[in-house]
Structure formats: structure tokens, C-alpha cells
């Protein structure tokens, strides 16, 4: 017997109406709750795009551009003789512009095109196919994304600065047309595949578990090796060892180095892809490793030469920045300081001793600082990530295993860049030539290649 059946008829009618209404209300409420829960679950599962992250990545992208123009251009420009100042500025500027175009047309696809290949990204995003204002790129946090356009732009500046770094190795003697052709081929067949191997989820080196937070292998070792290869093939500058090859403006070089340091915060902290505490770790490490490298380079110079120089301090800035690049997001600050203190003596040895011993003319020490500094940083990353050294590694961290992975990543980069650069430089030599005439070299590339001078008396 139901509860309503034992009531008087009028009361029973009321009860039955109440019961029916309650059931309807309960059903409606349940449906509404279910719909709300489903909506909340969908919202929870939907990727989140944070305006702060997007703004930070836009800022970081501009900071990396600032590293190239004017930072790197002025740093290199001050180091060459005055008759070659504009040639360096022009090479840095045109390389940046041309590589940006290449990146949009095929570079982004070759690096991050969605292919499952461990060596290249495929052709799925040629001409930025499928990219629009609604498309997104993943970050290091599950469920947090960025507009794909800002990821494309950020990575584009990395693709632009890497070949620009190579310019310093063959400065003052190389044909402008040969430089431009070399860079187009080099980013296509060397840089984009290495960027894919190291940073793409399908990449060979990425899946080994190698750590390269901001480009120790992709940018610095890669550029350093390419610069060494090109410098050896193109030959030494006329008058090397006889003529005065001193920097024509240490003021410009120091200003450029300072700009590089500022811009590098976008390079390193921006590689976190989010404005989180890990980005602040990368920022802190970029400060302290660089400071350590400046001091240690100056101390080594004071011991070996009797004086610390502005050129040494500027070189220390770059060496420290290079070394901390792969480690900045995983090392503790004290570890970053140690890395900075260690890298400068190693780079100084290569710049002052090894280069003269083997007789190659790496004009502005691209290999000695970027190549060697990148190797020190990449291998050092495998040590400094240890949690008991202040790094971010987990409880199951195995230093020996991680260091071996880092060494393998370095070796692959050395071989890929070395062989690829050698083949490309000989192709360019056959097509356009790579060296200017002796007369043009003596006049200076500013006048002979560009018809203008940086300075007028």
C-alpha cells in the first residue's frame, strides 16, 4: 500500500499531485545537474589558453629578435675591421629576413609539421597550411595551450638567429651571394631536421630523453660546427698573423653583448612556453651563469695575460649564455653558477690555444665559444639536473644514464651539422663561389659588396 492511498481522498489527491510534482522536479533537477556536470567536465577537459602566457611569449619572441638585430649585428660589427662593419650588419639582417620567409613557406613544416618521422616534420604544414587564429600549440603543462601563431613566431626567431651566428666564423672574406645561398640550404637540410629531432615529440633525440631546454644543441653546437667547417673551406683572411685584425670598436661590441644578454631572457625563459615558476628559474639561471662566466673569463685573462680585457668580458657574457641555454630550465641556480665558472676557461683555451695550434681562421670564434660552450652546457645539463645538486630531476634520476644521453645528442648534432655543412658549402662554392677576390677583400666588403661605408672621415 502506498502512502497516498491511506489518506482521505482530497488529501490523497494532494499527495499524489505533490509526489508527481516532486518526481518531475527531481527528474528535471537531475537532468539539469547532469547537463551542468557534463558541461563542467567538458570545460575542464578543454585546452586552456592563458592571456598572460600568450603575452609573455609575444614578448619573448621580440626579445629574441632584439638579440639578432641589433644585438648580434653590433657585437660582430664591432669585432671586425671598420671596412667590414656594414657587411656583417647586412649579413645578419638579410639572413634574418630570408630565413623568416623560408620558415613560413616550408621551415615550420619541416621542423614541426606533425610527421611521425624521427628526422623531419614532413610537409603537412607547408605554407602554414591548416594554421589559423583558432589553432593551438601545446605547452609543457597538460591542457594548457598557446595560439599556434605565437609558437610559430617564437621558433622562427630561433631559426633566424642560428644561421646568423655562423657569420662570425667567415667574416671579412666571404661573398654575399654565397652566404645567402648557403644559409637557405643550411637551414633546410641541417637546422630544421635537428630542431625536429631535439624538440618535436616524434624526434629521435627527444625520445631518447635528452634535455635541451633552449637550444644548446639545436642552436649553438649546430652553428659552431657549421662555422668551423665553412671557415676551414673558405680559408684564412689575407694578412692573418701579419696585419692588425683587432676589433675596430670595442664599444659597439660591449653594447652588442649587453643587448644579447637582455634578449637572451626571451630565448631562455621564453622556452618554458608559459609564464610560470619554471620560467623564473630559467631567468635566474640566465643571470647567474652569465655572471660567473664573465668573472671566470676575466680571472683567466688576468692570470695568463696580466690584464682583464673588455673583449674577454664580452666573450664571457656570450660563453655563459651559451652554456646555460640547454640547462636553464632544469639546473638549480648554484649549478648554473658552476656551469658559468667552468665554461669560460674551456672556451678561452680553445680560442687562445687550440685555434692557433690547428691554424684555422674562425674570425670571431664562433666554434670556440658557441660550439665548445654548447658542448660544455649540453653535457653539463645531464649532471646539473640531479635533484641532489639542486636540479629538477626526479627521485629516480640516473646521472650516468642522462649524461650518456646528452653525449649522444651532442654527437648526433656534431655529425649531422658537420657533414651537412661540408656538403652544402661545396655545393655553394660550385654555384656562386664563396670567397671574394683579393682586391675586394683588401678594399673591404662594405665598399666592394655593398657600395657604402660605415664611417666617413
Coordinates of C-alpha atoms in Angstrom, one line a residue:
X1 CA 0.0 0.0 0.0
X2 CA 1.3 3.4 -1.0
X3 CA 1.5 6.4 1.4
X4 CA -1.2 8.3 -0.6
X5 CA -3.7 5.5 -0.5
X6 CA -4.2 5.7 3.3
X7 CA -5.1 9.4 3.2
X8 CA -8.6 10.9 2.7
X9 CA -9.5 11.4 -1.0
X10 CA -8.8 15.1 -1.0
X11 CA -5.5 14.6 0.9
X12 CA -4.6 11.7 -1.3
X13 CA -5.2 13.7 -4.4
X14 CA -3.0 16.5 -3.0
X15 CA -0.3 13.9 -2.0
X16 CA -0.4 12.2 -5.4
X17 CA -0.1 15.6 -7.0
X18 CA 2.8 16.6 -4.7
X19 CA 4.5 13.2 -5.4
X20 CA 4.1 13.6 -9.1
X21 CA 5.4 17.1 -9.0
X22 CA 8.3 16.2 -6.8
X23 CA 9.3 13.4 -9.2
X24 CA 9.1 15.8 -12.1
X25 CA 11.1 18.4 -10.2
X26 CA 13.6 15.7 -9.2
X27 CA 13.9 14.5 -12.7
X28 CA 14.3 18.0 -14.1
X29 CA 16.9 18.8 -11.4
X30 CA 18.8 15.6 -12.1
X31 CA 18.8 16.4 -15.8
X32 CA 20.0 19.9 -15.2
X33 CA 22.7 18.7 -12.8
X34 CA 23.8 16.1 -15.3
X35 CA 23.9 18.7 -18.0
X36 CA 25.9 21.1 -15.8
X37 CA 28.3 18.4 -14.7
X38 CA 28.8 17.4 -18.4
X39 CA 29.4 21.0 -19.3
X40 CA 31.9 21.4 -16.4
X41 CA 33.7 18.2 -17.4
X42 CA 33.9 19.4 -21.0
X43 CA 35.2 22.7 -19.9
X44 CA 37.7 21.0 -17.6
X45 CA 38.9 18.8 -20.5
X46 CA 39.0 21.7 -23.0
X47 CA 42.5 23.2 -23.5
X48 CA 43.1 26.4 -21.6
X49 CA 44.7 29.4 -23.3
X50 CA 46.1 31.9 -20.8
X51 CA 46.4 35.5 -21.9
X52 CA 49.4 36.0 -19.6
X53 CA 51.3 33.1 -21.3
X54 CA 50.4 34.5 -24.7
X55 CA 51.7 38.0 -23.8
X56 CA 54.9 36.5 -22.3
X57 CA 55.6 34.5 -25.5
X58 CA 54.9 37.5 -27.7
X59 CA 57.4 39.5 -25.6
X60 CA 60.0 36.7 -25.6
X61 CA 59.7 36.5 -29.4
X62 CA 60.5 40.2 -29.7
X63 CA 63.4 39.8 -27.2
X64 CA 65.0 37.1 -29.4
X65 CA 64.6 39.3 -32.5
X66 CA 66.4 42.0 -30.4
X67 CA 69.2 39.5 -29.9
X68 CA 69.8 39.3 -33.6
X69 CA 69.1 42.9 -34.7
X70 CA 70.7 44.9 -33.2
X71 CA 72.4 42.7 -30.6
X72 CA 74.4 40.1 -32.6
X73 CA 74.9 42.5 -35.5
X74 CA 76.6 45.1 -33.3
X75 CA 78.5 42.5 -31.3
X76 CA 80.0 41.1 -34.5
X77 CA 80.2 44.5 -36.2
X78 CA 82.5 45.9 -33.5
X79 CA 84.8 42.9 -33.7
X80 CA 85.6 43.2 -37.4
X81 CA 87.7 45.9 -39.0
X82 CA 85.9 49.1 -39.9
X83 CA 85.9 48.4 -43.6
X84 CA 83.8 45.3 -43.0
X85 CA 81.3 46.7 -40.4
X86 CA 78.3 47.1 -42.8
X87 CA 78.9 43.7 -44.4
X88 CA 78.3 42.0 -41.1
X89 CA 75.3 44.1 -40.3
X90 CA 73.9 43.3 -43.8
X91 CA 74.5 39.6 -43.5
X92 CA 72.8 39.4 -40.1
X93 CA 69.8 41.5 -41.3
X94 CA 69.3 39.7 -44.7
X95 CA 69.8 36.2 -43.1
X96 CA 67.1 37.1 -40.6
X97 CA 64.7 38.3 -43.3
X98 CA 65.3 35.4 -45.7
X99 CA 65.1 32.7 -43.0
X100 CA 61.8 34.2 -41.8
X101 CA 60.3 33.8 -45.3
X102 CA 61.7 30.3 -45.6
X103 CA 60.3 29.4 -42.2
X104 CA 56.8 30.3 -43.2
X105 CA 57.0 28.6 -46.6
X106 CA 58.5 25.3 -45.6
X107 CA 60.7 25.6 -42.4
X108 CA 57.9 25.3 -39.8
X109 CA 56.6 22.2 -41.6
X110 CA 60.0 20.6 -41.9
X111 CA 60.6 21.1 -38.1
X112 CA 57.1 20.8 -36.6
X113 CA 54.8 19.6 -39.4
X114 CA 53.2 16.7 -37.5
X115 CA 55.2 13.8 -39.1
X116 CA 55.9 10.7 -37.1
X117 CA 59.4 10.6 -38.6
X118 CA 62.2 10.9 -36.1
X119 CA 64.2 13.1 -38.5
X120 CA 61.9 15.7 -40.0
X121 CA 58.5 17.1 -39.6
X122 CA 57.1 16.4 -43.0
X123 CA 55.1 18.5 -45.4
X124 CA 51.8 18.7 -43.6
X125 CA 52.2 22.4 -42.8
X126 CA 53.8 23.8 -45.9
X127 CA 52.9 27.5 -46.3
X128 CA 51.4 27.2 -42.8
X129 CA 48.6 25.0 -44.1
X130 CA 45.9 24.5 -41.6
X131 CA 47.1 27.2 -39.2
X132 CA 44.6 29.9 -38.3
X133 CA 43.7 32.0 -35.3
X134 CA 41.9 29.1 -33.6
X135 CA 44.8 26.6 -34.0
X136 CA 46.9 25.9 -30.9
X137 CA 50.3 24.6 -29.8
X138 CA 50.9 22.5 -26.7
X139 CA 53.0 23.7 -23.8
X140 CA 54.7 21.7 -21.0
X141 CA 51.5 21.6 -19.0
X142 CA 48.7 19.2 -19.9
X143 CA 45.7 21.1 -21.0
X144 CA 47.4 24.5 -21.4
X145 CA 48.0 25.7 -24.9
X146 CA 49.2 28.7 -26.9
X147 CA 48.0 30.3 -30.1
X148 CA 49.9 28.4 -32.8
X149 CA 50.9 31.7 -34.4
X150 CA 52.9 32.8 -31.4
X151 CA 54.7 29.4 -31.2
X152 CA 55.5 29.7 -34.9
X153 CA 56.8 33.2 -34.5
X154 CA 58.9 32.2 -31.4
X155 CA 60.5 29.3 -33.2
X156 CA 61.0 31.4 -36.3
X157 CA 63.4 33.7 -34.4
X158 CA 65.4 30.7 -33.3
X159 CA 65.6 29.6 -36.9
X160 CA 66.8 33.1 -37.8
X161 CA 69.5 33.6 -35.1
X162 CA 71.2 30.3 -35.6
X163 CA 72.5 30.9 -39.2
X164 CA 73.3 34.5 -38.2
X165 CA 75.7 33.2 -35.6
X166 CA 77.7 31.4 -38.3
X167 CA 78.5 34.7 -39.9
X168 CA 81.2 35.4 -37.4
X169 CA 83.3 32.4 -38.4
X170 CA 83.9 33.5 -42.0
X171 CA 83.6 37.3 -41.6
X172 CA 85.6 39.7 -43.8
X173 CA 86.2 37.4 -46.8
X174 CA 83.0 35.7 -48.0
X175 CA 80.8 36.6 -51.0
X176 CA 77.4 37.9 -50.0
X177 CA 75.6 35.8 -52.6
X178 CA 77.4 32.7 -51.4
X179 CA 76.4 33.4 -47.8
X180 CA 72.8 33.8 -48.6
X181 CA 72.6 30.6 -50.7
X182 CA 74.5 28.7 -48.0
X183 CA 72.1 29.8 -45.3
X184 CA 68.9 28.9 -47.3
X185 CA 70.3 25.4 -47.9
X186 CA 71.7 25.0 -44.4
X187 CA 68.6 25.8 -42.5
X188 CA 66.6 23.5 -44.8
X189 CA 68.8 20.5 -44.6
X190 CA 70.6 21.0 -41.2
X191 CA 68.8 23.3 -38.9
X192 CA 65.2 22.2 -39.4
X193 CA 65.9 18.4 -39.1
X194 CA 67.9 19.0 -35.9
X195 CA 65.2 21.2 -34.4
X196 CA 62.7 18.4 -35.2
X197 CA 65.0 15.7 -33.7
X198 CA 65.5 17.6 -30.5
X199 CA 62.3 19.5 -29.8
X200 CA 59.4 17.7 -31.6
X201 CA 57.6 14.9 -29.8
X202 CA 58.4 12.5 -32.6
X203 CA 62.1 13.5 -32.8
X204 CA 64.9 11.0 -32.4
X205 CA 66.8 12.9 -29.7
X206 CA 63.7 14.0 -28.0
X207 CA 62.6 10.4 -27.5
X208 CA 66.0 9.4 -26.1
X209 CA 65.1 11.8 -23.2
X210 CA 67.8 14.4 -24.0
X211 CA 67.4 17.7 -22.2
X212 CA 67.9 20.8 -24.3
X213 CA 65.7 23.5 -22.8
X214 CA 66.5 26.3 -25.1
X215 CA 69.0 25.2 -27.8
X216 CA 72.4 24.1 -26.7
X217 CA 72.5 21.5 -29.5
X218 CA 70.0 22.9 -31.9
X219 CA 71.4 26.5 -32.0
X220 CA 74.9 26.7 -30.6
X221 CA 76.7 23.4 -31.3
X222 CA 74.9 23.4 -34.7
X223 CA 76.1 26.9 -35.6
X224 CA 79.5 26.4 -34.1
X225 CA 80.3 23.3 -36.2
X226 CA 78.9 24.8 -39.4
X227 CA 81.0 27.9 -38.8
X228 CA 84.2 25.8 -38.3
X229 CA 83.5 23.9 -41.5
X230 CA 82.9 27.0 -43.5
X231 CA 85.9 28.8 -42.1
X232 CA 88.2 25.9 -43.0
X233 CA 86.9 25.5 -46.5
X234 CA 86.9 29.3 -47.3
X235 CA 90.4 29.7 -46.0
X236 CA 92.2 32.3 -43.8
X237 CA 91.8 36.0 -44.2
X238 CA 94.5 37.8 -46.1
X239 CA 97.2 39.1 -43.8
X240 CA 96.2 36.9 -40.8
X241 CA 99.1 36.9 -38.4
X242 CA 100.6 39.9 -40.1
X243 CA 98.1 42.7 -40.4
X244 CA 96.2 44.3 -37.5
X245 CA 93.0 42.3 -37.1
X246 CA 91.9 43.9 -33.8
X247 CA 88.3 44.8 -33.3
X248 CA 87.6 48.3 -34.6
X249 CA 85.1 49.2 -31.9
X250 CA 85.0 47.5 -28.6
X251 CA 82.3 50.0 -27.6
X252 CA 79.9 48.5 -30.2
X253 CA 80.9 45.0 -29.2
X254 CA 80.2 45.7 -25.5
X255 CA 76.9 47.3 -26.4
X256 CA 76.0 44.3 -28.6
X257 CA 77.0 41.8 -25.8
X258 CA 74.8 43.7 -23.3
X259 CA 71.9 43.5 -25.8
X260 CA 72.5 39.8 -26.3
X261 CA 72.3 39.3 -22.5
X262 CA 69.0 41.2 -22.3
X263 CA 67.5 39.4 -25.3
X264 CA 68.6 36.0 -24.0
X265 CA 66.0 36.2 -21.3
X266 CA 63.4 35.8 -24.0
X267 CA 65.5 33.0 -25.5
X268 CA 65.8 31.0 -22.3
X269 CA 62.9 31.9 -20.1
X270 CA 60.6 32.1 -23.2
X271 CA 61.5 28.5 -24.0
X272 CA 59.3 27.5 -21.0
X273 CA 56.4 28.5 -23.2
X274 CA 54.5 29.6 -20.1
X275 CA 54.8 32.4 -17.6
X276 CA 55.3 30.0 -14.6
X277 CA 57.8 29.4 -11.8
X278 CA 59.9 27.4 -14.2
X279 CA 60.3 30.4 -16.4
X280 CA 61.6 32.3 -13.4
X281 CA 64.1 29.5 -12.8
X282 CA 65.4 29.9 -16.3
X283 CA 65.6 33.6 -15.9
X284 CA 67.5 33.3 -12.6
X285 CA 70.0 30.9 -14.2
X286 CA 70.5 33.1 -17.2
X287 CA 71.6 35.9 -14.8
X288 CA 73.9 33.9 -12.6
X289 CA 75.6 31.6 -15.1
X290 CA 76.5 34.6 -17.2
X291 CA 77.8 36.5 -14.2
X292 CA 80.0 33.5 -13.3
X293 CA 81.3 33.2 -16.9
X294 CA 82.2 36.9 -17.0
X295 CA 84.2 36.7 -13.8
X296 CA 86.0 33.5 -14.7
X297 CA 87.0 34.7 -18.2
X298 CA 88.3 37.9 -16.6
X299 CA 90.3 36.0 -14.0
X300 CA 91.8 33.6 -16.6
X301 CA 92.9 36.6 -18.7
X302 CA 94.3 38.4 -15.7
X303 CA 96.4 35.3 -14.8
X304 CA 97.5 34.5 -18.4
X305 CA 97.8 38.0 -19.9
X306 CA 98.3 40.1 -16.8
X307 CA 95.1 42.1 -17.6
X308 CA 91.4 41.5 -17.9
X309 CA 90.0 43.0 -21.2
X310 CA 86.7 44.3 -22.4
X311 CA 86.8 41.7 -25.2
X312 CA 87.3 39.0 -22.6
X313 CA 84.3 40.2 -20.6
X314 CA 82.1 40.3 -23.7
X315 CA 83.3 36.8 -24.6
X316 CA 82.5 35.7 -21.1
X317 CA 78.9 37.1 -21.5
X318 CA 78.4 35.0 -24.6
X319 CA 80.1 31.9 -23.3
X320 CA 78.0 31.9 -20.1
X321 CA 74.8 32.5 -22.0
X322 CA 75.6 29.7 -24.4
X323 CA 76.4 27.2 -21.7
X324 CA 73.3 27.8 -19.6
X325 CA 71.0 27.6 -22.6
X326 CA 70.4 23.9 -22.5
X327 CA 70.4 23.8 -18.7
X328 CA 68.5 26.9 -17.7
X329 CA 65.2 25.2 -17.0
X330 CA 66.5 22.2 -15.2
X331 CA 69.5 23.3 -13.2
X332 CA 69.5 25.0 -9.8
X333 CA 71.0 28.5 -9.6
X334 CA 74.2 27.3 -7.9
X335 CA 74.6 24.6 -10.6
X336 CA 74.2 27.3 -13.2
X337 CA 76.9 29.4 -11.4
X338 CA 79.3 26.5 -11.5
X339 CA 78.5 26.0 -15.2
X340 CA 79.3 29.6 -15.9
X341 CA 82.5 29.4 -13.9
X342 CA 83.6 26.3 -15.8
X343 CA 82.7 27.2 -19.4
X344 CA 84.9 30.3 -19.7
X345 CA 88.3 28.7 -19.1
X346 CA 87.4 25.9 -21.5
X347 CA 86.3 28.3 -24.2
X348 CA 89.3 30.5 -23.5
X349 CA 91.6 27.5 -24.1
X350 CA 90.0 26.8 -27.5
X351 CA 90.1 30.4 -28.6
X352 CA 93.6 31.2 -27.4
X353 CA 95.4 27.8 -27.9
X354 CA 93.6 25.2 -29.9
X355 CA 92.7 27.6 -32.8
X356 CA 96.3 28.7 -33.2
X357 CA 97.6 25.1 -32.8
X358 CA 95.4 23.8 -35.7
X359 CA 95.7 27.0 -37.8
X360 CA 92.1 27.6 -38.8
X361 CA 90.7 31.1 -39.0
X362 CA 87.4 31.2 -37.1
X363 CA 87.3 35.0 -37.3
X364 CA 85.1 35.8 -34.4
X365 CA 85.4 32.5 -32.5
X366 CA 82.0 31.0 -33.3
X367 CA 83.2 27.5 -32.8
X368 CA 85.4 28.3 -29.8
X369 CA 82.5 30.0 -27.9
X370 CA 79.2 28.7 -29.4
X371 CA 80.4 25.2 -30.4
X372 CA 82.5 24.4 -27.3
X373 CA 80.3 26.4 -24.9
X374 CA 77.3 24.4 -26.3
X375 CA 79.1 21.1 -25.7
X376 CA 80.0 22.0 -22.2
X377 CA 76.5 23.2 -21.5
X378 CA 74.8 20.2 -23.1
X379 CA 76.8 17.6 -21.2
X380 CA 76.8 19.6 -18.0
X381 CA 73.0 19.7 -18.2
X382 CA 73.0 15.9 -17.6
X383 CA 74.9 16.5 -14.4
X384 CA 73.2 19.6 -13.0
X385 CA 69.6 18.2 -13.4
X386 CA 70.4 15.9 -10.5
X387 CA 68.0 16.7 -7.6
X388 CA 70.8 16.4 -5.0
X389 CA 72.6 19.1 -6.9
X390 CA 69.6 21.4 -6.9
X391 CA 68.2 20.3 -10.3
X392 CA 64.7 19.4 -11.2
X393 CA 65.3 15.7 -11.8
X394 CA 63.0 13.1 -10.2
X395 CA 63.8 10.7 -7.4
X396 CA 64.7 8.0 -10.0
X397 CA 67.2 10.2 -11.7
X398 CA 70.3 8.4 -13.0
X399 CA 73.2 10.7 -13.7
X400 CA 75.3 8.3 -15.7
X401 CA 72.4 7.4 -18.0
X402 CA 71.4 11.1 -18.5
X403 CA 74.9 12.2 -19.2
X404 CA 75.3 9.4 -21.8
X405 CA 72.0 10.5 -23.5
X406 CA 73.4 14.1 -23.5
X407 CA 76.6 12.9 -25.1
X408 CA 74.7 11.0 -27.8
X409 CA 72.7 14.1 -28.6
X410 CA 75.9 16.1 -28.9
X411 CA 77.4 13.5 -31.2
X412 CA 74.4 13.4 -33.5
X413 CA 74.4 17.2 -33.8
X414 CA 78.2 17.3 -34.5
X415 CA 77.9 14.6 -37.2
X416 CA 74.7 15.9 -38.8
X417 CA 75.9 19.5 -38.8
X418 CA 79.4 18.7 -39.8
X419 CA 78.6 16.5 -42.8
X420 CA 75.6 18.6 -43.9
X421 CA 77.5 21.8 -43.7
X422 CA 80.5 20.4 -45.6
X423 CA 78.3 19.2 -48.4
X424 CA 76.4 22.4 -48.6
X425 CA 79.5 24.7 -48.6
X426 CA 80.9 22.8 -51.6
X427 CA 77.6 23.0 -53.4
X428 CA 77.6 26.7 -52.9
X429 CA 81.2 27.0 -53.9
X430 CA 80.4 25.4 -57.2
X431 CA 77.4 27.6 -57.9
X432 CA 78.2 31.1 -56.7
X433 CA 81.7 30.8 -55.2
X434 CA 82.2 31.6 -51.5
X435 CA 85.2 33.9 -51.4
X436 CA 85.6 37.4 -52.7
X437 CA 88.7 38.4 -54.8
X438 CA 91.9 39.5 -53.1
X439 CA 91.3 43.1 -54.3
X440 CA 87.7 43.2 -52.9
X441 CA 89.0 41.7 -49.6
X442 CA 91.7 44.4 -49.3
X443 CA 89.2 47.2 -50.1
X444 CA 86.8 45.8 -47.6
X445 CA 83.4 44.2 -48.1
X446 CA 81.5 47.3 -47.2
X447 CA 82.5 49.0 -50.4
X448 CA 83.1 46.0 -52.6
X449 CA 79.9 44.2 -51.8
X450 CA 77.5 47.0 -50.8
X451 CA 78.9 50.2 -52.2
X452 CA 78.9 52.1 -48.9
X453 CA 81.0 52.8 -45.8
X454 CA 80.1 52.6 -42.2
X455 CA 82.2 55.7 -41.4
X456 CA 83.1 58.8 -43.3
X457 CA 86.0 61.0 -42.3

